[in-house]
Tab-separated table of C-alpha atoms in Angstrom:
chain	number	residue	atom	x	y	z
A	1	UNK	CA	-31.819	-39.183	21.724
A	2	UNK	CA	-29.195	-39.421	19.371
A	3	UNK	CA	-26.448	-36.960	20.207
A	4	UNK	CA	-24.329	-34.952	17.084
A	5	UNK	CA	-20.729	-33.924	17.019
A	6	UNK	CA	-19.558	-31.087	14.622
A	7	UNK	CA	-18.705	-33.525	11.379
A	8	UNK	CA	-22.543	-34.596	11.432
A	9	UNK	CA	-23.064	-31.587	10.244
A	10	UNK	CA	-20.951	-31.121	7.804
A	11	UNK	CA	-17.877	-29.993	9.097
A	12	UNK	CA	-14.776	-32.326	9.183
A	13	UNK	CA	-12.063	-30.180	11.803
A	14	UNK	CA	-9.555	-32.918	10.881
A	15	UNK	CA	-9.729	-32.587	6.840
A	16	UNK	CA	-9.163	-28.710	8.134
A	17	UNK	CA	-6.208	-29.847	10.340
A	18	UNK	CA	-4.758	-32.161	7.490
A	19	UNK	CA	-4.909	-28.968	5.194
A	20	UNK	CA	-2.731	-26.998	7.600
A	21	UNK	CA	-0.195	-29.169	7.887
A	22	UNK	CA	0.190	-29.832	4.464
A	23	UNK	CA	0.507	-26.426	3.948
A	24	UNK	CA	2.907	-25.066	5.951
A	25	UNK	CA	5.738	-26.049	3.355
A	26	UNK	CA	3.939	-24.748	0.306
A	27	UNK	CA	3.454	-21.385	1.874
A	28	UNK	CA	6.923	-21.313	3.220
A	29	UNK	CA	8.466	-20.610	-0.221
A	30	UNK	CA	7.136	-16.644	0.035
A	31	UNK	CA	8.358	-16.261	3.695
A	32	UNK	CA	11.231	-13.780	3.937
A	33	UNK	CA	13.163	-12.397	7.012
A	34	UNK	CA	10.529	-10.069	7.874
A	35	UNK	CA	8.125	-12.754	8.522
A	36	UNK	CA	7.923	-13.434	12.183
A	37	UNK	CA	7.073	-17.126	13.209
A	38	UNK	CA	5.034	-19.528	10.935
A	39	UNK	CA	1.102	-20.407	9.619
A	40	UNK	CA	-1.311	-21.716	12.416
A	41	UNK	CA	-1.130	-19.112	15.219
A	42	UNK	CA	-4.403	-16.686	15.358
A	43	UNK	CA	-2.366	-13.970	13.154
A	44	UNK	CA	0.615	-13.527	11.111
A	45	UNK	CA	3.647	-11.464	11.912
A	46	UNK	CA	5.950	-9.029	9.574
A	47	UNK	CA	8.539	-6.975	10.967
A	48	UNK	CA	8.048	-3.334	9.404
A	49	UNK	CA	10.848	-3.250	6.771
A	50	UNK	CA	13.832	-0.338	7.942
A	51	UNK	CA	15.011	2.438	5.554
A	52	UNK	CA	11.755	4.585	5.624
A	53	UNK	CA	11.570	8.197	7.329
A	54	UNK	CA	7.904	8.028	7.216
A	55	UNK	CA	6.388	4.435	6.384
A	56	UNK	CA	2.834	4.268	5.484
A	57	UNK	CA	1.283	1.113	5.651
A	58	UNK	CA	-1.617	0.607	2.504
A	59	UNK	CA	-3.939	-2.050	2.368
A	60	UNK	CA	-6.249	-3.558	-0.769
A	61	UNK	CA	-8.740	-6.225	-0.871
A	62	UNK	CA	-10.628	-8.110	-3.841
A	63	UNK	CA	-11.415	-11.358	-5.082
A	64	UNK	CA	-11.601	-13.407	-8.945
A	65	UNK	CA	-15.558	-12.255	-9.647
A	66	UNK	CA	-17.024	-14.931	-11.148
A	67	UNK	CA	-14.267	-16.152	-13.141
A	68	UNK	CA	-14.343	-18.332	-10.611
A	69	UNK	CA	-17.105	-20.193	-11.789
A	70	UNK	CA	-15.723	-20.958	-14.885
A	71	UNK	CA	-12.442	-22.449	-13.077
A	72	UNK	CA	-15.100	-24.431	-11.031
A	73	UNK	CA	-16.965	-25.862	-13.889
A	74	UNK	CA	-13.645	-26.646	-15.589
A	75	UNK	CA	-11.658	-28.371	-13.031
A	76	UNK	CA	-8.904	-25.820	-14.069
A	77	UNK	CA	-8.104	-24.603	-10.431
A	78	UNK	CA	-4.313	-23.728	-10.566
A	79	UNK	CA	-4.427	-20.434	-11.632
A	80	UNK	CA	-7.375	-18.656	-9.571
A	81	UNK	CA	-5.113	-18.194	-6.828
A	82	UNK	CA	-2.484	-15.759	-8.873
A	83	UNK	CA	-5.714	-14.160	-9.904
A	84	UNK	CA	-6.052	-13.462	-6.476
A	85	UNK	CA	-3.117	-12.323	-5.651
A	86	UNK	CA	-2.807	-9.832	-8.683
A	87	UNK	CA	-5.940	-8.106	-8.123
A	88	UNK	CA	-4.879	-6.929	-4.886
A	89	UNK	CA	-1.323	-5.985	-5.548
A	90	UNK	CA	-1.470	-4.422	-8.494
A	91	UNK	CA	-4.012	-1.567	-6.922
A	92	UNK	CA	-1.684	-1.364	-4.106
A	93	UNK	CA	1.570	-0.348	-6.978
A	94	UNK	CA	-1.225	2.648	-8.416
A	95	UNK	CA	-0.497	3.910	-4.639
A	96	UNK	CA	3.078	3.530	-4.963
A	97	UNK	CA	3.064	1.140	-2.220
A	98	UNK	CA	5.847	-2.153	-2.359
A	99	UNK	CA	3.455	-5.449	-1.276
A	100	UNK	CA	4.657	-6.732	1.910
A	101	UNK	CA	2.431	-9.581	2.537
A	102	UNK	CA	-0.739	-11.181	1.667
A	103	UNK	CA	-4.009	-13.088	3.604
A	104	UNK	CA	-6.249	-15.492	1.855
A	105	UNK	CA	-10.068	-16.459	2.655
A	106	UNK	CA	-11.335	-19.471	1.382
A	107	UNK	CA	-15.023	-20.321	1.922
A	108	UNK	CA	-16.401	-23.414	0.680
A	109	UNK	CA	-19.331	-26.216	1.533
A	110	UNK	CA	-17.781	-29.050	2.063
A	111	UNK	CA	-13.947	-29.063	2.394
A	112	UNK	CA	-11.859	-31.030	-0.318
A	113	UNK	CA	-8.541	-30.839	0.436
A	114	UNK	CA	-6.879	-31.390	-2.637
A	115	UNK	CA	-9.365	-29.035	-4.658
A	116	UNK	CA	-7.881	-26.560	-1.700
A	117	UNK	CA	-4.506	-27.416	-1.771
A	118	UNK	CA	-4.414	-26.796	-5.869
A	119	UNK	CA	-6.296	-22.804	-5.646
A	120	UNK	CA	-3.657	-21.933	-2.784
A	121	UNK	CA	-0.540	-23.409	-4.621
A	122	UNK	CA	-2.257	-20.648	-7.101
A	123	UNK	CA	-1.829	-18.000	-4.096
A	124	UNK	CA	1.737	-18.671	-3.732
A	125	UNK	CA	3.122	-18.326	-6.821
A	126	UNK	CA	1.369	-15.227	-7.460
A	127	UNK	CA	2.898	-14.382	-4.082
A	128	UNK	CA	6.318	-15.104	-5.300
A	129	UNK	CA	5.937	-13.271	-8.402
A	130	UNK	CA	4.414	-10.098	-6.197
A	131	UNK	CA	7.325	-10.806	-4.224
A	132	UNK	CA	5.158	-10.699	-0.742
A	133	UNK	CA	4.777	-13.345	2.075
A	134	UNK	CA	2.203	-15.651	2.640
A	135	UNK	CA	1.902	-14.829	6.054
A	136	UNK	CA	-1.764	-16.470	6.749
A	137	UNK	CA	-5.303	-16.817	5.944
A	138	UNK	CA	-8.635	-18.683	6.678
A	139	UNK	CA	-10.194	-21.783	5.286
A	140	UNK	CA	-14.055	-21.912	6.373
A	141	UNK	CA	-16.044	-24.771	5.931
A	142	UNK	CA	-19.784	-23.715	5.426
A	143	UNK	CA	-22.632	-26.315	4.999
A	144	UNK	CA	-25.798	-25.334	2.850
A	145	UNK	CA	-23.869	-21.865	1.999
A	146	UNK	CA	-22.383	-23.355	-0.974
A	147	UNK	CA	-23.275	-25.865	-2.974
A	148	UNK	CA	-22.016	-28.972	-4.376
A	149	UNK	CA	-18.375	-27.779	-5.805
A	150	UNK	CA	-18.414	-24.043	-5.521
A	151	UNK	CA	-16.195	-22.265	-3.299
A	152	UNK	CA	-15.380	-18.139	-2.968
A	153	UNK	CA	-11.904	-16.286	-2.693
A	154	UNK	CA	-11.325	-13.415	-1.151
A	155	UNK	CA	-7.897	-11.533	-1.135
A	156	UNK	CA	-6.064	-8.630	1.516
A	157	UNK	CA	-2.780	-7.481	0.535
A	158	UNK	CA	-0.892	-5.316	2.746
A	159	UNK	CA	2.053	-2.824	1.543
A	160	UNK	CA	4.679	-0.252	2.225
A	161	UNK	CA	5.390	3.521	1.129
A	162	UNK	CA	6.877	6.576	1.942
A	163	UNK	CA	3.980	9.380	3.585
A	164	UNK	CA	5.386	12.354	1.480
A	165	UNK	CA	4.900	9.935	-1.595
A	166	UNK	CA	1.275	8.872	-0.423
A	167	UNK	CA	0.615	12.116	0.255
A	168	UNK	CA	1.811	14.525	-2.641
A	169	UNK	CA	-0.467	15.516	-5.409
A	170	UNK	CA	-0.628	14.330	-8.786
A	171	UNK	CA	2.790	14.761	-10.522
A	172	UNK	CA	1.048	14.161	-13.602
A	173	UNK	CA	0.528	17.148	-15.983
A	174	UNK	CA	-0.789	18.259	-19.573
A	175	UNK	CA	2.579	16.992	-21.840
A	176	UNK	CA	2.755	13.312	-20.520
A	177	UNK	CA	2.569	10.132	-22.532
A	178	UNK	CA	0.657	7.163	-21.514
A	179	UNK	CA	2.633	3.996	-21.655
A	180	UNK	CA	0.389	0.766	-22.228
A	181	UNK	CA	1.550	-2.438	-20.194
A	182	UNK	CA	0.375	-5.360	-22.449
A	183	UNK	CA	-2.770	-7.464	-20.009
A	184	UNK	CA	-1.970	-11.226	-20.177
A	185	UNK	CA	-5.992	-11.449	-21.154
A	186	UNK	CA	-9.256	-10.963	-19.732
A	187	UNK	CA	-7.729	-10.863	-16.400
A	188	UNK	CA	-10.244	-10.972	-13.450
A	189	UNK	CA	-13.158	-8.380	-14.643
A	190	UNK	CA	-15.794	-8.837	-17.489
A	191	UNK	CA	-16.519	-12.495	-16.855
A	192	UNK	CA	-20.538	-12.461	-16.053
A	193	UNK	CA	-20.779	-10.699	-19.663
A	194	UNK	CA	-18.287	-13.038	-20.852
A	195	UNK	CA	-19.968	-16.182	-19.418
A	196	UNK	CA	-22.953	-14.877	-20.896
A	197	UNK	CA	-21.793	-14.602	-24.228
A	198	UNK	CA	-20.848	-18.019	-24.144
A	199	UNK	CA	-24.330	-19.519	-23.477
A	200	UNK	CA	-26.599	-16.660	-25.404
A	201	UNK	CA	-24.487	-18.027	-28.066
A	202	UNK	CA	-23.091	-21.527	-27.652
A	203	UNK	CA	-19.807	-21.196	-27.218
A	204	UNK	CA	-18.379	-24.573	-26.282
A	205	UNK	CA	-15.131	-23.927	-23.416
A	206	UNK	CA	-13.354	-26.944	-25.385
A	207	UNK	CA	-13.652	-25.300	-28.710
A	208	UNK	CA	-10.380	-24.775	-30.747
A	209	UNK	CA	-9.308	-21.160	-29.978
A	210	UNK	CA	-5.852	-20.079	-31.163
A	211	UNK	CA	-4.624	-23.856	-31.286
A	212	UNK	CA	-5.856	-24.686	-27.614
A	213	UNK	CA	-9.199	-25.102	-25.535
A	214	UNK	CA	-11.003	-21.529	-24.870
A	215	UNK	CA	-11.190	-22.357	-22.035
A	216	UNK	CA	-7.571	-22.471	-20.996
A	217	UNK	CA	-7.289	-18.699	-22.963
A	218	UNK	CA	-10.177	-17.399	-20.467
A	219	UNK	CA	-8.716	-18.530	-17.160
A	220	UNK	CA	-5.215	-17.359	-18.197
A	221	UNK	CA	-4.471	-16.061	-15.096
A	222	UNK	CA	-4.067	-12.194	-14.560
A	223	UNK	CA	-0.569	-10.490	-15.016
A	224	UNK	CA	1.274	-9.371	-11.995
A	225	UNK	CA	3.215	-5.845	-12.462
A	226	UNK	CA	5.057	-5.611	-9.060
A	227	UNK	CA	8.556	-5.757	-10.590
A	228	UNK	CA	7.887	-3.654	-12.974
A	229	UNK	CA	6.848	-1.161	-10.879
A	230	UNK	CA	9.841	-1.407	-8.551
A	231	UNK	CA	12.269	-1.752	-11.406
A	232	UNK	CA	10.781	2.077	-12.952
A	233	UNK	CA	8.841	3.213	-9.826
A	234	UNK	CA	11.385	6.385	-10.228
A	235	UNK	CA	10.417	7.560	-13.697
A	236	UNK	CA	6.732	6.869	-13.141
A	237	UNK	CA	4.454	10.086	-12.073
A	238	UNK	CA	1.591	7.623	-12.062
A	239	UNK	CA	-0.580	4.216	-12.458
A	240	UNK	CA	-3.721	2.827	-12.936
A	241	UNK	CA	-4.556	-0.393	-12.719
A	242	UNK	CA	-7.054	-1.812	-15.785
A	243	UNK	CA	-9.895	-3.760	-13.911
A	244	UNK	CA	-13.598	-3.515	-14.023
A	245	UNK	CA	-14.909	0.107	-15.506
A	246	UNK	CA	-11.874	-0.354	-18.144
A	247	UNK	CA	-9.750	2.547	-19.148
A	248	UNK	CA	-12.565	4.775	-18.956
A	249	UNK	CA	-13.231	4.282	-15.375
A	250	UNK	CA	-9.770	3.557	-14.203
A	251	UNK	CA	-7.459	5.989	-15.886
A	252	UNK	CA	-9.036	9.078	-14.598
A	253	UNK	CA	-8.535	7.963	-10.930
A	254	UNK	CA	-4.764	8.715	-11.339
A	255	UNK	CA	-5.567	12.513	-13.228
A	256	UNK	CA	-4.969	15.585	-11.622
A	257	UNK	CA	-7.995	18.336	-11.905
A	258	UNK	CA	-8.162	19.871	-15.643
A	259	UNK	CA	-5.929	16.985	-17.484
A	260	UNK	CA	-7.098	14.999	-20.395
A	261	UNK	CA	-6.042	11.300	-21.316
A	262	UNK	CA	-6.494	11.133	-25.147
A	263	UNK	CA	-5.944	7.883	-25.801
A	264	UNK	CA	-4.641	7.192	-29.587
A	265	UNK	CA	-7.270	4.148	-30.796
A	266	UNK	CA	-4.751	3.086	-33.500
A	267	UNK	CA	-1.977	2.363	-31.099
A	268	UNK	CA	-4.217	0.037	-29.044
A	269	UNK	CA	-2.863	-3.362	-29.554
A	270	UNK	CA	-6.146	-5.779	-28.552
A	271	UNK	CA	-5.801	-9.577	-27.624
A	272	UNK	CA	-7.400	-11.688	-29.717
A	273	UNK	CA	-9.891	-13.031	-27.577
A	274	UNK	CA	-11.117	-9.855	-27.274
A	275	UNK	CA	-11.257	-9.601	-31.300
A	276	UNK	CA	-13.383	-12.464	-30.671
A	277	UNK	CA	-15.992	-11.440	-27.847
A	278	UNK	CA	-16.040	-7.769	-28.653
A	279	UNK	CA	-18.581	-8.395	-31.915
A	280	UNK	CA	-21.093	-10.040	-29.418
A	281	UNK	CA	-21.068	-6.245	-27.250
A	282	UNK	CA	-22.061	-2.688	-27.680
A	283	UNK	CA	-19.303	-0.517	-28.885
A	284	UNK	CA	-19.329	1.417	-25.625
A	285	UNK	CA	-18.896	-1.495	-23.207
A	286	UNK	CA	-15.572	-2.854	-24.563
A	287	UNK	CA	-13.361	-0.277	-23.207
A	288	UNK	CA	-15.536	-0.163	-20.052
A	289	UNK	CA	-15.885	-3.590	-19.710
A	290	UNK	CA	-13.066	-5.353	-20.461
A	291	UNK	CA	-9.391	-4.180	-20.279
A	292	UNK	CA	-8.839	-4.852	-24.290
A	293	UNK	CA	-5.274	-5.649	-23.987
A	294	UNK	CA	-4.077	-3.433	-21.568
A	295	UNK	CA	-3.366	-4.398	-17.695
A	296	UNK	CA	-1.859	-0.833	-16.644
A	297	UNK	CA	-1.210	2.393	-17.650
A	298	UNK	CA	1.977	4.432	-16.620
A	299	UNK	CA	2.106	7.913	-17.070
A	300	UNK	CA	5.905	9.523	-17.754
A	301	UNK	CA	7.127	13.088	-18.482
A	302	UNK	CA	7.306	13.252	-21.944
A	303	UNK	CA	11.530	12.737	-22.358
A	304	UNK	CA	11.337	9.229	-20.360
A	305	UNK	CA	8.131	7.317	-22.937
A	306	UNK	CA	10.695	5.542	-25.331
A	307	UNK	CA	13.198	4.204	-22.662
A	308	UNK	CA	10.444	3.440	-19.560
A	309	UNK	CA	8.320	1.572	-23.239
A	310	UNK	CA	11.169	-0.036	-23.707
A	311	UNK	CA	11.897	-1.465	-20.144
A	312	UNK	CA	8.104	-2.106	-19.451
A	313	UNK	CA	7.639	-4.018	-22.588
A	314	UNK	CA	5.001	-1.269	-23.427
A	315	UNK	CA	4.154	0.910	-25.777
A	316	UNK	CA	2.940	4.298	-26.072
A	317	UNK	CA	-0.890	4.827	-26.322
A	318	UNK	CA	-1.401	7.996	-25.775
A	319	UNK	CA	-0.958	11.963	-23.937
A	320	UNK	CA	-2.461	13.896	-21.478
A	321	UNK	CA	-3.536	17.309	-22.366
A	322	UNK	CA	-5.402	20.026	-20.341
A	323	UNK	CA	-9.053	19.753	-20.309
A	324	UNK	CA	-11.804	17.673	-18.620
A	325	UNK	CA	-10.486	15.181	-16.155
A	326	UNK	CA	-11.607	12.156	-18.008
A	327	UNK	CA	-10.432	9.785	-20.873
A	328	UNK	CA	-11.399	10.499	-24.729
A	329	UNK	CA	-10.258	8.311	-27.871
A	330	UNK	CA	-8.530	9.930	-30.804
């Protein structure tokens, strides 16, 4: 009887190992002094940051949705991982929480570790941009769960904020102005209706598209607006973060009871690959489906739009007035 070890089936602990290790000086770039010790104990370790009379501790997960898929069948792999990051930390900025530090989970068939080393060289630099650490993750190796290339992402950010902040109601109000903060693109939401447009009607990825290969427009990887947020967090009553259910889903979460977001239609400023896709939908998904242009929202008393515009490299795209909480186009 022929006995098997772990690697017959499937699972090589040494390309694992050799992962680790070549690791350890990629992620080191986000450590900070909070972080306590290094990557390959069973958890990371951040000091809770001083300064805070009350500190709340806020947590958000999410992954790339299948956006992935098109970064698999491309080869394109270096951007995923920012993707990552900014889905996560830019929900945990709508709860005025700072990002302290980040955990990655990467789940794959058969373990490549160059493929592997590429996505997480992805997950730092969107760590460095989020300003957060790198302070772990896990790397699973799962035979007849995925096939040939594929591999899943999945993303925990953890941040920091003040309970009376957490806490208090809405600050927003009927008077406001909505500031738009310009997406980078499609970011990480839309991208089964976008993949399908593509096939229903052949749409090559290497077609011509602006001067460059669609494809490298649709995996542009998703803006992160973490210094923006600490740079105006002062003059900002609220956020919302554009991601799937567009600005009809997302704006309302950050409405008090009995306030209106009337968005003006003509100051929307759309990317053009969304001039592009948006012919192929119904009128009603695009501003539920996709974030047409815009990656956040900010909402400002009134006396504060042109400056906080200004600094966020916004613009202004609409009010809030009283009435049903809810968003409606003007």
């Amino acid at each position: 009887m022929k006995k098997l070890n772990y690697k017959d089936s499937g699972v090589d602990i040494a390309q694992g190992n050799a992962l680790v290790e070549n690791l350890k000086g990629l992620v080191k770039q986000t450590f900070n002094a909070n972080v306590l010790g290094g990557i390959g104990s069973f958890s990371g370790a951040f000091l809770l940051p001083c300064g805070y009379q009350e500190p709340v501790l806020l947590a958000a997960t999410d992954g790339v949705g299948t956006k992935l898929k098109l970064a698999i069948d491309s080869g394109i792999l270096n951007s995923v991982g920012i993707d990552l990051v900014a889905m996560c930390v830019n929900d945990l900025i709508c709860n005025f929480a700072t990002p302290l530090f980040f955990l990655d989970y990467y789940a794959t068939g058969k373990l490549n570790k160059e493929v592997a080393l590429e996505v997480i060289s992805g997950i730092v630099k969107g760590c460095l941009e989020a300003e957060c650490a790198l302070i772990g993750g896990e790397t699973a190796e799962m035979p007849n769960m995925y096939q040939a290339k594929d591999f899943d992402l999945a993303g925990f950010a953890v941040g920091i904020a003040e309970r009376a902040i957490v806490q208090r109601e809405s600050q927003a109000k009927a008077g406001d102005i909505l500031i738009a903060l310009p997406s980078s693109g499609i970011h990480s939401n839309g991208y089964s209706l976008v993949r399908k447009i593509l096939s229903e009607h052949k749409i090559a990825l290497d077609s011509l598209f602006e001067g460059k290969p669609l494809i490298e427009t649709l995996l542009t990887p998703t803006k992160i607006y973490v210094k923006t947020f600490k740079k105006l967090q002062n003059d900002i009553k609220a956020l919302a973060h554009i991601t799937g259910g567009g600005l009809i889903e997302n704006l309302p979460r950050a409405l008090p009871q009995n306030v209106n977001a009337r968005i003006f239609t003509k100051n929307i400023q759309p990317l053009p690959i969304f001039e592009m896709l948006c012919p192929y939908i119904e009128e009603e998904d695009k501003y539920r489906t996709f974030n047409m242009g815009i990656g956040m929202v900010l909402i400002v008393e009134s006396s504060k739009a042109d400056s906080v515009a200004k600094e966020s490299g916004g613009y202004i795209l609409g009010e809030l007035i009283k009435g049903e909480k809810a968003v409606n186009f003007a």
